[in-house]
PDB file of C-alpha atoms in Angstrom:
ATOM      1  CA  MET T 106     -21.426 -13.530 -11.475  1.00  0.00           C
ATOM      2  CA  ASN T 107     -19.688 -16.252  -9.483  1.00  0.00           C
ATOM      3  CA  THR T 108     -21.551 -16.330  -6.173  1.00  0.00           C
ATOM      4  CA  GLU T 109     -18.958 -18.536  -4.474  1.00  0.00           C
ATOM      5  CA  HIS T 110     -16.275 -15.975  -5.265  1.00  0.00           C
ATOM      6  CA  LEU T 111     -18.429 -13.136  -3.924  1.00  0.00           C
ATOM      7  CA  ILE T 112     -19.070 -15.050  -0.702  1.00  0.00           C
ATOM      8  CA  LYS T 113     -15.366 -15.737  -0.299  1.00  0.00           C
ATOM      9  CA  MET T 114     -14.534 -12.053  -0.836  1.00  0.00           C
ATOM     10  CA  ALA T 115     -17.281 -10.884   1.539  1.00  0.00           C
ATOM     11  CA  ASN T 116     -16.101 -13.307   4.216  1.00  0.00           C
ATOM     12  CA  GLN T 117     -12.492 -12.139   3.827  1.00  0.00           C
ATOM     13  CA  ILE T 118     -13.595  -8.530   4.214  1.00  0.00           C
ATOM     14  CA  GLY T 119     -15.708  -9.560   7.197  1.00  0.00           C
ATOM     15  CA  SER T 120     -12.723 -11.316   8.757  1.00  0.00           C
ATOM     16  CA  PHE T 121     -10.691  -8.122   8.476  1.00  0.00           C
ATOM     17  CA  PHE T 122     -13.383  -5.944  10.034  1.00  0.00           C
ATOM     18  CA  SER T 123     -14.128  -8.478  12.783  1.00  0.00           C
ATOM     19  CA  THR T 124     -10.761  -7.619  14.366  1.00  0.00           C
ATOM     20  CA  MET T 125     -11.884  -4.070  15.129  1.00  0.00           C
ATOM     21  CA  PRO T 126     -12.462  -3.441  18.852  1.00  0.00           C
ATOM     22  CA  ASP T 127     -15.862  -1.736  18.353  1.00  0.00           C
ATOM     23  CA  HIS T 128     -18.196  -4.360  16.880  1.00  0.00           C
ATOM     24  CA  GLU T 129     -20.943  -1.929  15.844  1.00  0.00           C
ATOM     25  CA  GLN T 130     -18.414   0.279  14.060  1.00  0.00           C
ATOM     26  CA  ALA T 131     -16.952  -2.810  12.363  1.00  0.00           C
ATOM     27  CA  VAL T 132     -20.381  -3.808  11.049  1.00  0.00           C
ATOM     28  CA  ALA T 133     -21.042  -0.280   9.747  1.00  0.00           C
ATOM     29  CA  ASP T 134     -17.584  -0.048   8.163  1.00  0.00           C
ATOM     30  CA  LEU T 135     -18.011  -3.451   6.523  1.00  0.00           C
ATOM     31  CA  ALA T 136     -21.287  -2.376   4.909  1.00  0.00           C
ATOM     32  CA  SER T 137     -19.715   0.913   3.852  1.00  0.00           C
ATOM     33  CA  HIS T 138     -16.752  -0.903   2.294  1.00  0.00           C
ATOM     34  CA  ILE T 139     -19.013  -3.179   0.241  1.00  0.00           C
ATOM     35  CA  LYS T 140     -21.107  -0.187  -0.853  1.00  0.00           C
ATOM     36  CA  ARG T 141     -18.066   1.839  -1.944  1.00  0.00           C
ATOM     37  CA  PHE T 142     -15.919  -0.818  -3.584  1.00  0.00           C
ATOM     38  CA  TRP T 143     -18.347  -3.399  -5.005  1.00  0.00           C
ATOM     39  CA  GLU T 144     -20.165  -2.583  -8.201  1.00  0.00           C
ATOM     40  CA  PRO T 145     -23.981  -2.737  -7.992  1.00  0.00           C
ATOM     41  CA  ARG T 146     -24.333  -6.108  -9.732  1.00  0.00           C
ATOM     42  CA  MET T 147     -21.890  -7.661  -7.242  1.00  0.00           C
ATOM     43  CA  ARG T 148     -23.921  -6.288  -4.327  1.00  0.00           C
ATOM     44  CA  ARG T 149     -27.185  -7.450  -5.927  1.00  0.00           C
ATOM     45  CA  ALA T 150     -25.797 -10.962  -6.435  1.00  0.00           C
ATOM     46  CA  LEU T 151     -24.658 -11.184  -2.805  1.00  0.00           C
ATOM     47  CA  LEU T 152     -27.985  -9.869  -1.514  1.00  0.00           C
ATOM     48  CA  ALA T 153     -29.906 -12.280  -3.765  1.00  0.00           C
ATOM     49  CA  HIS T 154     -27.837 -15.209  -2.485  1.00  0.00           C
ATOM     50  CA  ILE T 155     -28.437 -14.217   1.129  1.00  0.00           C
ATOM     51  CA  ASP T 156     -32.158 -13.804   0.467  1.00  0.00           C
ATOM     52  CA  ALA T 157     -32.475 -17.120  -1.375  1.00  0.00           C
ATOM     53  CA  THR T 158     -30.388 -19.244   1.006  1.00  0.00           C
ATOM     54  CA  GLN T 159     -30.676 -17.387   4.317  1.00  0.00           C
ATOM     55  CA  GLY T 160     -26.965 -16.630   3.982  1.00  0.00           C
ATOM     56  CA  GLU T 161     -25.550 -20.077   3.346  1.00  0.00           C
ATOM     57  CA  GLY T 162     -21.758 -19.864   3.532  1.00  0.00           C
ATOM     58  CA  VAL T 163     -21.733 -16.195   4.561  1.00  0.00           C
ATOM     59  CA  SER T 164     -20.034 -15.296   7.847  1.00  0.00           C
ATOM     60  CA  GLY T 165     -21.991 -13.898  10.756  1.00  0.00           C
ATOM     61  CA  ILE T 166     -20.522 -10.409  10.620  1.00  0.00           C
ATOM     62  CA  VAL T 167     -21.322 -10.121   6.912  1.00  0.00           C
ATOM     63  CA  LEU T 168     -24.907 -11.245   7.517  1.00  0.00           C
ATOM     64  CA  GLU T 169     -25.207  -8.730  10.340  1.00  0.00           C
ATOM     65  CA  ALA T 170     -23.819  -5.928   8.160  1.00  0.00           C
ATOM     66  CA  VAL T 171     -26.198  -6.792   5.331  1.00  0.00           C
ATOM     67  CA  SER T 172     -29.257  -7.028   7.588  1.00  0.00           C
ATOM     68  CA  LYS T 173     -28.498  -3.771   9.435  1.00  0.00           C
ATOM     69  CA  HIS T 174     -27.562  -1.796   6.316  1.00  0.00           C
ATOM     70  CA  MET T 175     -29.811  -3.353   3.672  1.00  0.00           C
ATOM     71  CA  GLU T 176     -31.122  -0.034   2.339  1.00  0.00           C
ATOM     72  CA  GLN T 177     -27.606   1.348   1.911  1.00  0.00           C
ATOM     73  CA  LEU T 178     -26.390  -1.784   0.120  1.00  0.00           C
ATOM     74  CA  ALA T 179     -29.435  -2.210  -2.095  1.00  0.00           C
ATOM     75  CA  ALA T 180     -29.309   1.378  -3.400  1.00  0.00           C
TER      76      ALA T 180
END
């Protein structure tokens, strides 16, 4: 799994959701999008990267979505 590619994709998704007027809804929708459309090994790789590097290279909204919805994403 190419972690750099996953980070790039997550940041692009985060950029899209960051334009929503309701920030809390954007964070929830971002986590929901990753849960629905990323296969489990992609989610695990992203979570492992964030855990190992404290989110190096990952945008703020993605980090917020992951931290607030960790249980949903890890399942």
